Short mmCIF file of C-alpha atoms in Angstrom, two decimals:
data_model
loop_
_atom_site.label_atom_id
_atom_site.label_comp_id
_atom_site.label_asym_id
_atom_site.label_seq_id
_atom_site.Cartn_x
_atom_site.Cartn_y
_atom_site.Cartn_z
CA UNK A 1 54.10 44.97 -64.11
CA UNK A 2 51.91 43.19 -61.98
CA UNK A 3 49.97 46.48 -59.99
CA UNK A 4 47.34 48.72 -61.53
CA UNK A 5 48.21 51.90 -62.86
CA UNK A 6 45.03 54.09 -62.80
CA UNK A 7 44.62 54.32 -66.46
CA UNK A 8 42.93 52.29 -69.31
CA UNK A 9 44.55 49.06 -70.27
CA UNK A 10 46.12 50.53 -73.40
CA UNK A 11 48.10 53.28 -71.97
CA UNK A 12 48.85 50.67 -68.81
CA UNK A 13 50.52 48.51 -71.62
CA UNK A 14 52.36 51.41 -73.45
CA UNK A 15 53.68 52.73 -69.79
CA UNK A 16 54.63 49.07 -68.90
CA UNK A 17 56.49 49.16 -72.62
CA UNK A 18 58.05 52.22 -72.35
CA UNK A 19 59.67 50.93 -68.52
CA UNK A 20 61.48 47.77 -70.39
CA UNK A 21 62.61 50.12 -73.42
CA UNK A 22 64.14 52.43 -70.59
CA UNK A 23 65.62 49.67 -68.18
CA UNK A 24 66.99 47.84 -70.84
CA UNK A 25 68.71 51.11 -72.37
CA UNK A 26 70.18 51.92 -68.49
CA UNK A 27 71.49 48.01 -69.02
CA UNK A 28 73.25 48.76 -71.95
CA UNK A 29 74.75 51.95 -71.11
CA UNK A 30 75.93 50.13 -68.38
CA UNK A 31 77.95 47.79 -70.22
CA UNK A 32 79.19 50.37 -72.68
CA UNK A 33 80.85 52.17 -69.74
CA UNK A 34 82.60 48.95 -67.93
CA UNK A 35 83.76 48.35 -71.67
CA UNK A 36 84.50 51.49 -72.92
CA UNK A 37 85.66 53.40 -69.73
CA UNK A 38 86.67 50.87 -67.40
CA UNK A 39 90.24 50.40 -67.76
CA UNK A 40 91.24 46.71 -67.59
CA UNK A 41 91.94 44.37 -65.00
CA UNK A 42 87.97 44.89 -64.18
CA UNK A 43 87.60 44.49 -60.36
CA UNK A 44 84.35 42.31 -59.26
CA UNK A 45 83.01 45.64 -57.33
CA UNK A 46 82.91 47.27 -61.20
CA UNK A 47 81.25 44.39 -62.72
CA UNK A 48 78.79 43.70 -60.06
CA UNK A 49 76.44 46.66 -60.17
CA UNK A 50 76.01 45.86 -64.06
CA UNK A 51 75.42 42.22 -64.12
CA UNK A 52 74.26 41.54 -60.48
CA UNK A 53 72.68 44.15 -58.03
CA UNK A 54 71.57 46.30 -61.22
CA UNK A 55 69.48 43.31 -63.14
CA UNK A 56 68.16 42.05 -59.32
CA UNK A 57 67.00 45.38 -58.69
CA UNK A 58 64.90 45.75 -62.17
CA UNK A 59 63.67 42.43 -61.43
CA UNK A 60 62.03 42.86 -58.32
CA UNK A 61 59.43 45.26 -60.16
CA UNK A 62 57.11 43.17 -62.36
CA UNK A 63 55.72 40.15 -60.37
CA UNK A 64 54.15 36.98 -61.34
CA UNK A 65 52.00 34.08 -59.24
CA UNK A 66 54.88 32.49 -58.26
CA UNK A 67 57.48 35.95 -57.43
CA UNK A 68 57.57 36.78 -53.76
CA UNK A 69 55.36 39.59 -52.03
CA UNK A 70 56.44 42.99 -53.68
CA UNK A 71 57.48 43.74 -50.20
CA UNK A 72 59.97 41.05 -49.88
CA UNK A 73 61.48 41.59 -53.32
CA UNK A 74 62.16 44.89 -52.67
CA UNK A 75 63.84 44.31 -49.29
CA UNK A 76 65.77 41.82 -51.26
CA UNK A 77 67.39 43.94 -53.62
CA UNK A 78 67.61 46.93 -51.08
CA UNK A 79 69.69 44.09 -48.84
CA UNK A 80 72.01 43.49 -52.56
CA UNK A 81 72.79 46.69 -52.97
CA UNK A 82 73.83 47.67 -49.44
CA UNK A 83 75.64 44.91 -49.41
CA UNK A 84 77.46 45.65 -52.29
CA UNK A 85 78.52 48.98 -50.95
CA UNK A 86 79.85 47.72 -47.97
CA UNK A 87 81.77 45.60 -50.04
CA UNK A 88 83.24 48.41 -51.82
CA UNK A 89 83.79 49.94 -48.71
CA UNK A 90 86.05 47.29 -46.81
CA UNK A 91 87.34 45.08 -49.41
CA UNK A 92 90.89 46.41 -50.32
CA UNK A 93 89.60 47.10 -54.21
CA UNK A 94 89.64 50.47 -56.12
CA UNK A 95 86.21 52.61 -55.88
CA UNK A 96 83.39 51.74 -58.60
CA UNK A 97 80.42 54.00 -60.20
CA UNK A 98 77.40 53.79 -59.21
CA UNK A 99 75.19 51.58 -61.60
CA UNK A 100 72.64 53.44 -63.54
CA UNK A 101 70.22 50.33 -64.14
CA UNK A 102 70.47 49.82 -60.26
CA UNK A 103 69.81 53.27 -58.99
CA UNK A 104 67.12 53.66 -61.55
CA UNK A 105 65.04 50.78 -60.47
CA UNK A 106 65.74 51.22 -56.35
CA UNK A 107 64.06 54.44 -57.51
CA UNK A 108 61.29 52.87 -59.40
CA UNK A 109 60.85 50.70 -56.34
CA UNK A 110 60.39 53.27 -54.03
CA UNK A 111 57.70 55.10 -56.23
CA UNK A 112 56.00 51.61 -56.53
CA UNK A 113 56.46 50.97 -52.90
CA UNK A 114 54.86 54.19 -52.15
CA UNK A 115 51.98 54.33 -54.47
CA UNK A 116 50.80 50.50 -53.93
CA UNK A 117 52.53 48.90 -50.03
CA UNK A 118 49.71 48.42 -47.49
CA UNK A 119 49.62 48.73 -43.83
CA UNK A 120 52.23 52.38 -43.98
CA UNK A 121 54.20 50.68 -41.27
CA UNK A 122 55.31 48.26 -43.66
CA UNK A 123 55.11 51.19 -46.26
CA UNK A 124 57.60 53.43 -44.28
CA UNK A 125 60.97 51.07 -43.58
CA UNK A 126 60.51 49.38 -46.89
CA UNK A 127 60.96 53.07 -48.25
CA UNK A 128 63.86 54.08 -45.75
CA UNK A 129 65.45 50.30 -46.48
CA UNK A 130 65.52 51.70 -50.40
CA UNK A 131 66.78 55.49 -49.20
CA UNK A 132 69.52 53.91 -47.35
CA UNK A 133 70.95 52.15 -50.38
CA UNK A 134 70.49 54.71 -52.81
CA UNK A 135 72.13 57.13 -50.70
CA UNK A 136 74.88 55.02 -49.51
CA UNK A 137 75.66 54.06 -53.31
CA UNK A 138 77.67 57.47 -53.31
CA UNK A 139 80.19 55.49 -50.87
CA UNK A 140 81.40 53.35 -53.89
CA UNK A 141 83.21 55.89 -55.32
CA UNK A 142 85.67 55.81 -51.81
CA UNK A 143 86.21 59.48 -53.35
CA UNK A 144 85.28 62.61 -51.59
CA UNK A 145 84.28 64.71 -54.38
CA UNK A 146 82.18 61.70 -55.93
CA UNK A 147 80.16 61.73 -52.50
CA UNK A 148 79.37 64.69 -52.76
CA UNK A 149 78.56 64.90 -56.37
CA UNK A 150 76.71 61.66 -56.51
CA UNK A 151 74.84 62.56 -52.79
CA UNK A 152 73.72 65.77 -54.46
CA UNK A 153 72.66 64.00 -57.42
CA UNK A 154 70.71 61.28 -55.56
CA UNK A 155 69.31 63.45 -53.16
CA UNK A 156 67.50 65.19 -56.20
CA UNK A 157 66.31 62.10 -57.98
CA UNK A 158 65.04 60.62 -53.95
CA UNK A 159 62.71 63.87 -53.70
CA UNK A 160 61.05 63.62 -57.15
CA UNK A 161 60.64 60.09 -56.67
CA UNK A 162 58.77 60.32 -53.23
CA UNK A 163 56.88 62.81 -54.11
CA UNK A 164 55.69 61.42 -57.14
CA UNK A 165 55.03 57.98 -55.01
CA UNK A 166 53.02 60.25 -52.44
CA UNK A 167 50.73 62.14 -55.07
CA UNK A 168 50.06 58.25 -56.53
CA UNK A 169 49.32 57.03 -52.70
CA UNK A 170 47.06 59.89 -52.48
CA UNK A 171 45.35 59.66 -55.25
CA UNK A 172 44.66 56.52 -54.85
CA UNK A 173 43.21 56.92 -51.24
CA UNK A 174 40.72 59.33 -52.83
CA UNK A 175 39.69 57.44 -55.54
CA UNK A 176 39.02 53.92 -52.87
CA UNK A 177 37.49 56.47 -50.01
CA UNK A 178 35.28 58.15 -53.23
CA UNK A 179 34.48 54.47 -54.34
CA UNK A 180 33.08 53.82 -50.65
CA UNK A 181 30.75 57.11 -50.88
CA UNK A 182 29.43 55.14 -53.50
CA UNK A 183 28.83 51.93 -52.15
CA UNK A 184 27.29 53.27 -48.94
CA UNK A 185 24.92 55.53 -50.84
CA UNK A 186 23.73 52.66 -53.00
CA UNK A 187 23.44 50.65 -49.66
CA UNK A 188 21.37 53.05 -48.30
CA UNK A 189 19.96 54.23 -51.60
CA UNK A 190 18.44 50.02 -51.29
CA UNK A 191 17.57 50.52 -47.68
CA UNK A 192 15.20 53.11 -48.68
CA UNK A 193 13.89 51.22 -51.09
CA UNK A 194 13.22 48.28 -48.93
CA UNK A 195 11.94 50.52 -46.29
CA UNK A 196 8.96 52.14 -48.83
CA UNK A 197 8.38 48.55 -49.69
CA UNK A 198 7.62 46.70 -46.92
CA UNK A 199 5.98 50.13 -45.14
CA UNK A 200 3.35 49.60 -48.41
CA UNK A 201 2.77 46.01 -47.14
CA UNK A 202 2.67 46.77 -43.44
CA UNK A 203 0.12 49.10 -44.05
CA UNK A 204 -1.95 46.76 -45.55
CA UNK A 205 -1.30 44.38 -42.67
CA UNK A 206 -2.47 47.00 -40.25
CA UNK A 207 -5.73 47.63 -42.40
CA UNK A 208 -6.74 44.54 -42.66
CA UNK A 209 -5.85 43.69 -38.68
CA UNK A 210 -7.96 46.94 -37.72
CA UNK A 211 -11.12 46.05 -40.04
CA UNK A 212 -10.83 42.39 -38.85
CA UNK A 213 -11.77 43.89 -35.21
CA UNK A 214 -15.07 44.59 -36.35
CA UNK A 215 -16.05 40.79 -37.25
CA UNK A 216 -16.62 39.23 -34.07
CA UNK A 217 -19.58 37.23 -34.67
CA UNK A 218 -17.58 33.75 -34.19
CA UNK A 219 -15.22 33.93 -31.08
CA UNK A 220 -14.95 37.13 -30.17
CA UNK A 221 -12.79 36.17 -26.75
CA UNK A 222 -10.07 34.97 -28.98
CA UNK A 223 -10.06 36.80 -31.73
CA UNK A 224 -10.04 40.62 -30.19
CA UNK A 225 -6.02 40.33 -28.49
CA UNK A 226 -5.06 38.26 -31.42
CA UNK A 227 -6.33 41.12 -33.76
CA UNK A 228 -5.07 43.96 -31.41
CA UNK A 229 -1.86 42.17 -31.21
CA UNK A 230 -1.34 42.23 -34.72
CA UNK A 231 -2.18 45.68 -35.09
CA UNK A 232 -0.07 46.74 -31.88
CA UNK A 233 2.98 44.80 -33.84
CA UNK A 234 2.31 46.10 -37.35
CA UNK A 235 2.08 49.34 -36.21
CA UNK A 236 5.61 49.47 -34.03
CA UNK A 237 7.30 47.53 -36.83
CA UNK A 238 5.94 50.59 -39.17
CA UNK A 239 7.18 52.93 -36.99
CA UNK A 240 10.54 51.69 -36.03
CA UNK A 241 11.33 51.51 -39.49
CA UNK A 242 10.58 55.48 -39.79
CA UNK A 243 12.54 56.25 -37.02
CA UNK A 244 15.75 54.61 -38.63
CA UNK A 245 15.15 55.71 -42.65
CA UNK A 246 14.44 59.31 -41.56
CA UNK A 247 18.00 60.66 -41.38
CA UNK A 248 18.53 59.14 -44.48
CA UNK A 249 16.11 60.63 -46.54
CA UNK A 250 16.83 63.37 -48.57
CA UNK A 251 13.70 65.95 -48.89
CA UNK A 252 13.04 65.41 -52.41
CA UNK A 253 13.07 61.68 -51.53
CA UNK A 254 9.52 60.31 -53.40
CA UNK A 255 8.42 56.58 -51.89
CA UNK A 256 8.41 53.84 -53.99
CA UNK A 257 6.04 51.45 -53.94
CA UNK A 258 5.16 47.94 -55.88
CA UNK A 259 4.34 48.72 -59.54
CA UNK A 260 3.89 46.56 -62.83
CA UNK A 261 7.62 45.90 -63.88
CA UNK A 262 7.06 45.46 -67.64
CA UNK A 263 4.68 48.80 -67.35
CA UNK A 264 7.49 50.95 -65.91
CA UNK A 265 10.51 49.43 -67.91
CA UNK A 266 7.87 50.57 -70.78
CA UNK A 267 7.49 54.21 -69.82
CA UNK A 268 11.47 54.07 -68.88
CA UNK A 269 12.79 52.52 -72.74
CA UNK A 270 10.06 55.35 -74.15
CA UNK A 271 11.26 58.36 -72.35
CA UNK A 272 14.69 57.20 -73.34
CA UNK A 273 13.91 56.97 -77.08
CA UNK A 274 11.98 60.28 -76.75
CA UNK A 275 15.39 62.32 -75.81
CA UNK A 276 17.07 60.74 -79.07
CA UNK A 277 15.05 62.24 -82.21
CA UNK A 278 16.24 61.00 -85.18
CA UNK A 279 17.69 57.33 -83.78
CA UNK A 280 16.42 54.42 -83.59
CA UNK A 281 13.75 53.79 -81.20
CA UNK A 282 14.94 51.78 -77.99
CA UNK A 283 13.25 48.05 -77.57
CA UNK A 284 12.11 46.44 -74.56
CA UNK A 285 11.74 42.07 -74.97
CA UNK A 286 10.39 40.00 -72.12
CA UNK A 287 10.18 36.28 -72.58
CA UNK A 288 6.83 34.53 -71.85
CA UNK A 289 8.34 33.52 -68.11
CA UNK A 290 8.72 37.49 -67.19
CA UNK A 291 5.39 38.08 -68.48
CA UNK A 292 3.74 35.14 -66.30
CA UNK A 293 5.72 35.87 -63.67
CA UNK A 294 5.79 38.06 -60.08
CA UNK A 295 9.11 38.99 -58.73
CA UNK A 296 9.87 40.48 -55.08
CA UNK A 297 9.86 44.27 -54.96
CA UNK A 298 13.58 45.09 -53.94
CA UNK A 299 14.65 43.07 -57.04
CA UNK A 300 12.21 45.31 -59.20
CA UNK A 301 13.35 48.57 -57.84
CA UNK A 302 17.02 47.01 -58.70
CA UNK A 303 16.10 46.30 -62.35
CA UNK A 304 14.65 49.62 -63.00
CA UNK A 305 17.91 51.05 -61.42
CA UNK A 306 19.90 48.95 -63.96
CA UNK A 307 17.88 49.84 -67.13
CA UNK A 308 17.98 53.66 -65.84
CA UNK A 309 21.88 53.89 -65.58
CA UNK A 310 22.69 52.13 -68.39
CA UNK A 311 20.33 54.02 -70.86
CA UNK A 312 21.67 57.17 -69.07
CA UNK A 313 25.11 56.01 -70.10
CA UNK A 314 24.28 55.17 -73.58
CA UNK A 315 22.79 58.87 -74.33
CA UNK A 316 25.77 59.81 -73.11
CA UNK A 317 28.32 57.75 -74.94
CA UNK A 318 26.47 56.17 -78.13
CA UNK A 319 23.48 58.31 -78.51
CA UNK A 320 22.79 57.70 -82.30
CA UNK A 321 22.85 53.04 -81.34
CA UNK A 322 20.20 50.97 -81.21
CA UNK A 323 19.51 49.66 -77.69
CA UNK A 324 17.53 46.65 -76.46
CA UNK A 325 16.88 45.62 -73.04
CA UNK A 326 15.82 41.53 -72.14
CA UNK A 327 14.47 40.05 -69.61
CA UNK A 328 14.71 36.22 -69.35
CA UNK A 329 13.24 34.24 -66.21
CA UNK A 330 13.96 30.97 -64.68
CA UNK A 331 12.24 29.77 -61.61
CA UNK A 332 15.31 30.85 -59.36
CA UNK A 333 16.42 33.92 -61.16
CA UNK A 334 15.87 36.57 -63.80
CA UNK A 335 17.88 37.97 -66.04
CA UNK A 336 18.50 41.85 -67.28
CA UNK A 337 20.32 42.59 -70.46
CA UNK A 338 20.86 45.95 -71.89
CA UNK A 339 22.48 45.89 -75.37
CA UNK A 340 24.19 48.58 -77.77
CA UNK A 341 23.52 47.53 -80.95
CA UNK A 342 27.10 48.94 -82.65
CA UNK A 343 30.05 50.19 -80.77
CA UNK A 344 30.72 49.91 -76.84
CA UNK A 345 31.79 52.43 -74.96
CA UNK A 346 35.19 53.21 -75.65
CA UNK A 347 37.64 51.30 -73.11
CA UNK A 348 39.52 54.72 -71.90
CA UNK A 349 36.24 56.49 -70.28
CA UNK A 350 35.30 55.58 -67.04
CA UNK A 351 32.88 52.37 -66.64
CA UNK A 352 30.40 53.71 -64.64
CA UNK A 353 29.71 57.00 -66.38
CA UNK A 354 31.63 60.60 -66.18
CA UNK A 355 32.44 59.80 -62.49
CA UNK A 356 33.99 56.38 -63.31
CA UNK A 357 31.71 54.98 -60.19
CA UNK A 358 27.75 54.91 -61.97
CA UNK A 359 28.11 50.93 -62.55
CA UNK A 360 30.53 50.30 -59.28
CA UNK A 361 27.26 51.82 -57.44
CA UNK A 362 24.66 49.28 -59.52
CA UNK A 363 27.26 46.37 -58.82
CA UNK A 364 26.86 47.01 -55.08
CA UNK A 365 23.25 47.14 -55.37
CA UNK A 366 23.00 43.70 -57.31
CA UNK A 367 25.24 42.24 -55.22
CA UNK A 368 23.54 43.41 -52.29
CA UNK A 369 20.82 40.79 -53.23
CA UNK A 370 22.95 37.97 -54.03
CA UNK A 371 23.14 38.25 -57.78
CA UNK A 372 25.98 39.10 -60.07
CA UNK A 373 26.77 41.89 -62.61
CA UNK A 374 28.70 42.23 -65.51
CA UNK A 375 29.34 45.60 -67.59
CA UNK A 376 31.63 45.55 -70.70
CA UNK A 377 32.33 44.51 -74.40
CA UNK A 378 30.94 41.34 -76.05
CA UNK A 379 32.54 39.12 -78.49
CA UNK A 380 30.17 40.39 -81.42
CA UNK A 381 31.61 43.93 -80.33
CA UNK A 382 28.53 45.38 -78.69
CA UNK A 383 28.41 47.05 -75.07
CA UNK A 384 26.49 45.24 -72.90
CA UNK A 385 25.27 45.73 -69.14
CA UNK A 386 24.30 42.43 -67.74
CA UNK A 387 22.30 41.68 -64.36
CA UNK A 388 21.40 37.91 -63.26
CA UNK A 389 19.27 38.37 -59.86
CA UNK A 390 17.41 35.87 -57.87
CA UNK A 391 13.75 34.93 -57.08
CA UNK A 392 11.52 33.77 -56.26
CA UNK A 393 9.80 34.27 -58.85
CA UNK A 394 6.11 33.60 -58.77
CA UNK A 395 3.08 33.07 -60.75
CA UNK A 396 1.33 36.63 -61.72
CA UNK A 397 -1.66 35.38 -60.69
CA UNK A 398 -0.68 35.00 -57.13
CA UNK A 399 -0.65 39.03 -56.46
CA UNK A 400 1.72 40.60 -53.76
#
């Protein structure tokens, strides 16, 4: 099927299995009863339900690039079926069953249609449009006590189907609305971080603006307002920026400010190895570009995030591995590899950690400077957690 179940990819593939075994078994029990039961001549409104309106209905649930919106298809085969029963209604033919390959996929259709159809407008008729025909299918039978056998038995099978499609719609609005949390606390997480940043440099500006005041010998008519200008600017710049980060920072909030990045990577890969006695000890490589090399202070504060979660995810999912972490720099971009040395994480925990949103939160933040990020498997079967940001990068002798 073409939507996303909320589970790993193994279990997707042994649900998706276990949906053909059981359509195709409906199929064939409908065919054994229009052989077996079905007394001959067969009327068209006997056969129909098993090779037409039944097989149309199970097709409209998997989807490929060239199928219709899901949408569409499942109008479609709501618009069969009801059209089928008011066939069986009018034409001057004996009464036929209800097809069991049919009413099982309208039902699968309207747990799909629930779970996955956006805007709910679109949601809600598609869903009555299903109803309808499922209901009316009890109107085949053109007898009354196989109404009211069949409506009882379809009004059962409607109710666990929508409410399993609404506990699937709901769950998935928490799980997107819990994704956002994350995204907007990594944006502002970043915003923080940028705000600490450029304070450190402002200040500097301001120093340098107010100390500059006292060397006058020169020109002192033009160089007093262009000093107290600077100062006057520097200083409401400074203090704008307060004024907006202050609701967002939390009490224990500590302010970061420009460090050596090879130094604190260093002190980061050794308190990591330090929590795992007895395994190998974690190892930090730089090329000779990193090492020569200044890069802007929002993309440091982003690589030590990186390394961070993904040596907190290794001590909690490989603890005993080896684990190195790379840097390799161009002159428009640097790269940040952090390796398991043996096996990845297994597939069926959560990406990002416990939560299943640790690496969504770092892929925001990347992304938030332009760069890309890529967690998962590699061909040599390692686990690796790869960030490509960009510059400019700069010579270390030209200091911030």
């Amino acid at each position: 099927m073409d939507w996303k179940l909320p589970f790993s990819p193994g279990i997707r593939r042994v649900i998706s299995a276990a949906a053909m075994v059981s359509l195709a078994l409906l199929w064939a029990g409908d065919i054994l009863v229009l052989l077996l039961v079905t007394e001959p001549p067969i009327s068209p409104t006997t056969w129909m339900p098993v090779f037409v309106t039944g097989p149309a209905a199970a097709l409209a649930l998997p989807g490929t690039r060239y199928s219709p919106a899901f949408p569409v298809r499942t109008a479609g085969a709501a618009a069969l079926s009801l059209t089928l029963t008011c066939v069986c209604l009018f034409a001057p033919v004996t009464g036929t069953d209800i097809g069991y390959l049919e009413a099982f996929a309208l039902l699968c259709l309207i747990i799909r249609t629930l779970a996955q159809v956006q805007p709910t407008r679109t949601m809600a008729w598609t869903v009555a449009a299903l109803a309808v025909s499922m209901v009316t299918q009890t109107l085949r039978t053109r007898t009354l006590d196989g109404f009211i056998a069949g409506s009882y038995a379809v009004t059962i099978m409607l109710s666990l189907g929508i409410a399993m499609g609404c506990v699937l719609r709901a769950t998935e609005a928490r799980r997107q609305r819990a994704e956002q949390d994350v995204r907007q606390a990594e944006r502002l997480a970043l915003a923080r971080d940028l705000h600490d940043l450029i304070a450190h440099h402002m200040t500097g500006i301001i120093v340098q603006a107010n100390a500059a005041r006292t060397v006058q010998a020169t020109a002192p008519e033009k160089v007093e307002p262009a000093l107290e200008a600077i100062a006057r600017s520097g200083t409401e710049t400074l203090e704008s920026m307060r004024r907006l980060v202050r609701v967002l920072r939390e009490a224990n909030h500590q302010p970061l400010r420009p460090g050596d990045l090879l130094a604190e990577l260093g002190d980061l890969v050794g308190e990591f190895s330090r929590h795992r006695p007895g395994a190998p000890a974690a190892r930090l490589e730089a090329s000779a570009a990193v090492r020569t090399s200044r890069f802007s202070p929002e993309v440091e504060a982003t690589v030590l995030r990186v390394v961070r979660e993904a040596l907190t995810n290794v001590l909690r999912h490989a603890p005993g591995e080896q684990v190195t972490v790379r840097l390799d720099a161009a002159t428009e971009w640097l790269r940040l590899t952090v390796t398991n040395s043996a096996r990845p994480i297994p597939a069926d925990r959560p990406a990002g950690g416990r939560g299943g949103f640790g690496l969504i939160g770092l892929r925001e933040r990347v992304e938030a400077l332009d760069g890309t990020f890529r967690a998962g498997a590699t061909d040599s079967g390692q686990w690796e957690v790869r960030a490509v940001l960009p510059g400019p990068v700069t010579d270390a002798g030209c200091a911030r």
